Amino acid sequence: MAWQTLLRTMIETGATKLISASALDDHGRLPRSVATASNRLKAAVAAVLLQAQAAGMVRPSVTVEEVHLLIRGLAQATATMPVQPATLERAIAVVPTGLSR
């Protein structure tokens, strides 16, 4: 269940991430505070991913970048268009199912 909780939290706060992306400077760099927060988030996702892989719940070939891309896709979709809660829950459930062995 840690997977679904993490995914739900990241997806539900996706609008904040989209706003953070708008903070890019003219050279495509994020402010240090935003980059630091992003790196900590990615490290947390990587830690959960490694635990899930060690427990045999996720294929060893899955990378943190792939998980991040899936989360960003759902986050952007829900930030730009209203989604029924039941639909979002089913979509969230698809991600770990697709990553599993």
mmCIF file of C-alpha atoms in Angstrom:
data_model
loop_
_atom_site.group_PDB
_atom_site.id
_atom_site.type_symbol
_atom_site.label_atom_id
_atom_site.label_comp_id
_atom_site.label_asym_id
_atom_site.label_seq_id
_atom_site.Cartn_x
_atom_site.Cartn_y
_atom_site.Cartn_z
ATOM 1 C CA MET A 1 0.000 0.000 0.000
ATOM 2 C CA ALA A 2 2.969 2.360 0.365
ATOM 3 C CA TRP A 3 3.073 2.590 -3.431
ATOM 4 C CA GLN A 4 -0.511 3.758 -3.771
ATOM 5 C CA THR A 5 -0.192 6.231 -0.916
ATOM 6 C CA LEU A 6 2.959 7.732 -2.412
ATOM 7 C CA LEU A 7 1.453 7.860 -5.892
ATOM 8 C CA ARG A 8 -1.769 9.447 -4.672
ATOM 9 C CA THR A 9 0.108 12.135 -2.724
ATOM 10 C CA MET A 10 2.374 12.970 -5.638
ATOM 11 C CA ILE A 11 -0.481 13.085 -8.123
ATOM 12 C CA GLU A 12 -2.715 15.178 -5.882
ATOM 13 C CA THR A 13 0.074 17.738 -5.420
ATOM 14 C CA GLY A 14 0.849 17.755 -9.140
ATOM 15 C CA ALA A 15 -0.472 21.270 -9.640
ATOM 16 C CA THR A 16 2.257 22.526 -7.311
ATOM 17 C CA LYS A 17 4.865 20.756 -9.426
ATOM 18 C CA LEU A 18 3.485 22.382 -12.571
ATOM 19 C CA ILE A 19 3.752 25.785 -10.909
ATOM 20 C CA SER A 20 7.340 24.944 -9.896
ATOM 21 C CA ALA A 21 8.153 24.242 -13.532
ATOM 22 C CA SER A 22 7.014 27.760 -14.393
ATOM 23 C CA ALA A 23 9.757 29.054 -12.063
ATOM 24 C CA LEU A 24 12.467 28.094 -14.567
ATOM 25 C CA ASP A 25 14.834 30.921 -15.369
ATOM 26 C CA ASP A 26 15.881 31.945 -18.883
ATOM 27 C CA HIS A 27 18.444 29.123 -18.922
ATOM 28 C CA GLY A 28 15.965 26.403 -17.917
ATOM 29 C CA ARG A 29 17.239 26.177 -14.327
ATOM 30 C CA LEU A 30 15.068 25.902 -11.260
ATOM 31 C CA PRO A 31 15.657 28.064 -8.202
ATOM 32 C CA ARG A 32 17.894 26.237 -5.707
ATOM 33 C CA SER A 33 15.034 25.682 -3.227
ATOM 34 C CA VAL A 34 12.820 24.105 -5.902
ATOM 35 C CA ALA A 35 15.658 21.930 -7.212
ATOM 36 C CA THR A 36 16.464 20.785 -3.667
ATOM 37 C CA ALA A 37 12.834 19.852 -3.002
ATOM 38 C CA SER A 38 12.633 18.041 -6.341
ATOM 39 C CA ASN A 39 15.790 16.064 -5.600
ATOM 40 C CA ARG A 40 14.486 15.072 -2.149
ATOM 41 C CA LEU A 41 11.214 13.931 -3.682
ATOM 42 C CA LYS A 42 13.013 11.880 -6.316
ATOM 43 C CA ALA A 43 15.180 10.309 -3.587
ATOM 44 C CA ALA A 44 12.044 9.363 -1.631
ATOM 45 C CA VAL A 45 10.496 7.774 -4.735
ATOM 46 C CA ALA A 46 13.754 5.907 -5.382
ATOM 47 C CA ALA A 47 13.795 4.592 -1.801
ATOM 48 C CA VAL A 48 10.219 3.308 -2.045
ATOM 49 C CA LEU A 49 10.951 1.836 -5.471
ATOM 50 C CA LEU A 50 14.002 -0.027 -4.143
ATOM 51 C CA GLN A 51 11.975 -1.393 -1.228
ATOM 52 C CA ALA A 52 9.239 -2.561 -3.573
ATOM 53 C CA GLN A 53 11.800 -4.178 -5.854
ATOM 54 C CA ALA A 54 13.520 -5.907 -2.912
ATOM 55 C CA ALA A 55 10.142 -7.253 -1.783
ATOM 56 C CA GLY A 56 9.523 -8.630 -5.275
ATOM 57 C CA MET A 57 6.574 -6.306 -5.858
ATOM 58 C CA VAL A 58 8.136 -4.366 -8.735
ATOM 59 C CA ARG A 59 10.213 -5.594 -11.641
ATOM 60 C CA PRO A 60 13.934 -4.966 -11.123
ATOM 61 C CA SER A 61 14.184 -3.264 -14.514
ATOM 62 C CA VAL A 62 11.861 -0.381 -13.531
ATOM 63 C CA THR A 63 13.719 2.905 -13.005
ATOM 64 C CA VAL A 64 12.887 5.903 -10.853
ATOM 65 C CA GLU A 65 12.769 8.015 -14.028
ATOM 66 C CA GLU A 66 10.013 5.781 -15.440
ATOM 67 C CA VAL A 67 7.998 6.013 -12.234
ATOM 68 C CA HIS A 68 8.466 9.784 -12.195
ATOM 69 C CA LEU A 69 7.229 10.058 -15.773
ATOM 70 C CA LEU A 70 4.081 8.063 -14.982
ATOM 71 C CA ILE A 71 3.389 10.171 -11.915
ATOM 72 C CA ARG A 72 3.978 13.428 -13.787
ATOM 73 C CA GLY A 73 1.608 12.316 -16.534
ATOM 74 C CA LEU A 74 -1.212 11.587 -14.103
ATOM 75 C CA ALA A 75 -0.454 14.730 -12.101
ATOM 76 C CA GLN A 76 -0.596 16.937 -15.175
ATOM 77 C CA ALA A 77 -3.796 15.306 -16.387
ATOM 78 C CA THR A 78 -5.545 15.795 -13.049
ATOM 79 C CA ALA A 79 -4.236 19.354 -12.643
ATOM 80 C CA THR A 80 -5.631 20.435 -15.994
ATOM 81 C CA MET A 81 -8.953 18.566 -16.027
ATOM 82 C CA PRO A 82 -11.375 17.569 -13.256
ATOM 83 C CA VAL A 83 -11.342 13.817 -12.602
ATOM 84 C CA GLN A 84 -13.858 11.802 -10.624
ATOM 85 C CA PRO A 85 -12.246 10.445 -7.426
ATOM 86 C CA ALA A 86 -13.112 6.849 -8.359
ATOM 87 C CA THR A 87 -11.475 7.281 -11.773
ATOM 88 C CA LEU A 88 -8.330 8.682 -10.182
ATOM 89 C CA GLU A 89 -8.183 5.784 -7.698
ATOM 90 C CA ARG A 90 -8.435 3.251 -10.551
ATOM 91 C CA ALA A 91 -5.756 5.092 -12.543
ATOM 92 C CA ILE A 92 -3.478 5.135 -9.509
ATOM 93 C CA ALA A 93 -4.029 1.385 -9.062
ATOM 94 C CA VAL A 94 -2.957 0.763 -12.666
ATOM 95 C CA VAL A 95 0.552 2.156 -12.089
ATOM 96 C CA PRO A 96 1.803 -0.380 -9.494
ATOM 97 C CA THR A 97 0.008 -3.171 -11.353
ATOM 98 C CA GLY A 98 1.872 -2.264 -14.522
ATOM 99 C CA LEU A 99 5.177 -2.121 -12.647
ATOM 100 C CA SER A 100 4.710 -5.465 -10.903
ATOM 101 C CA ARG A 101 6.411 -8.687 -11.881
#
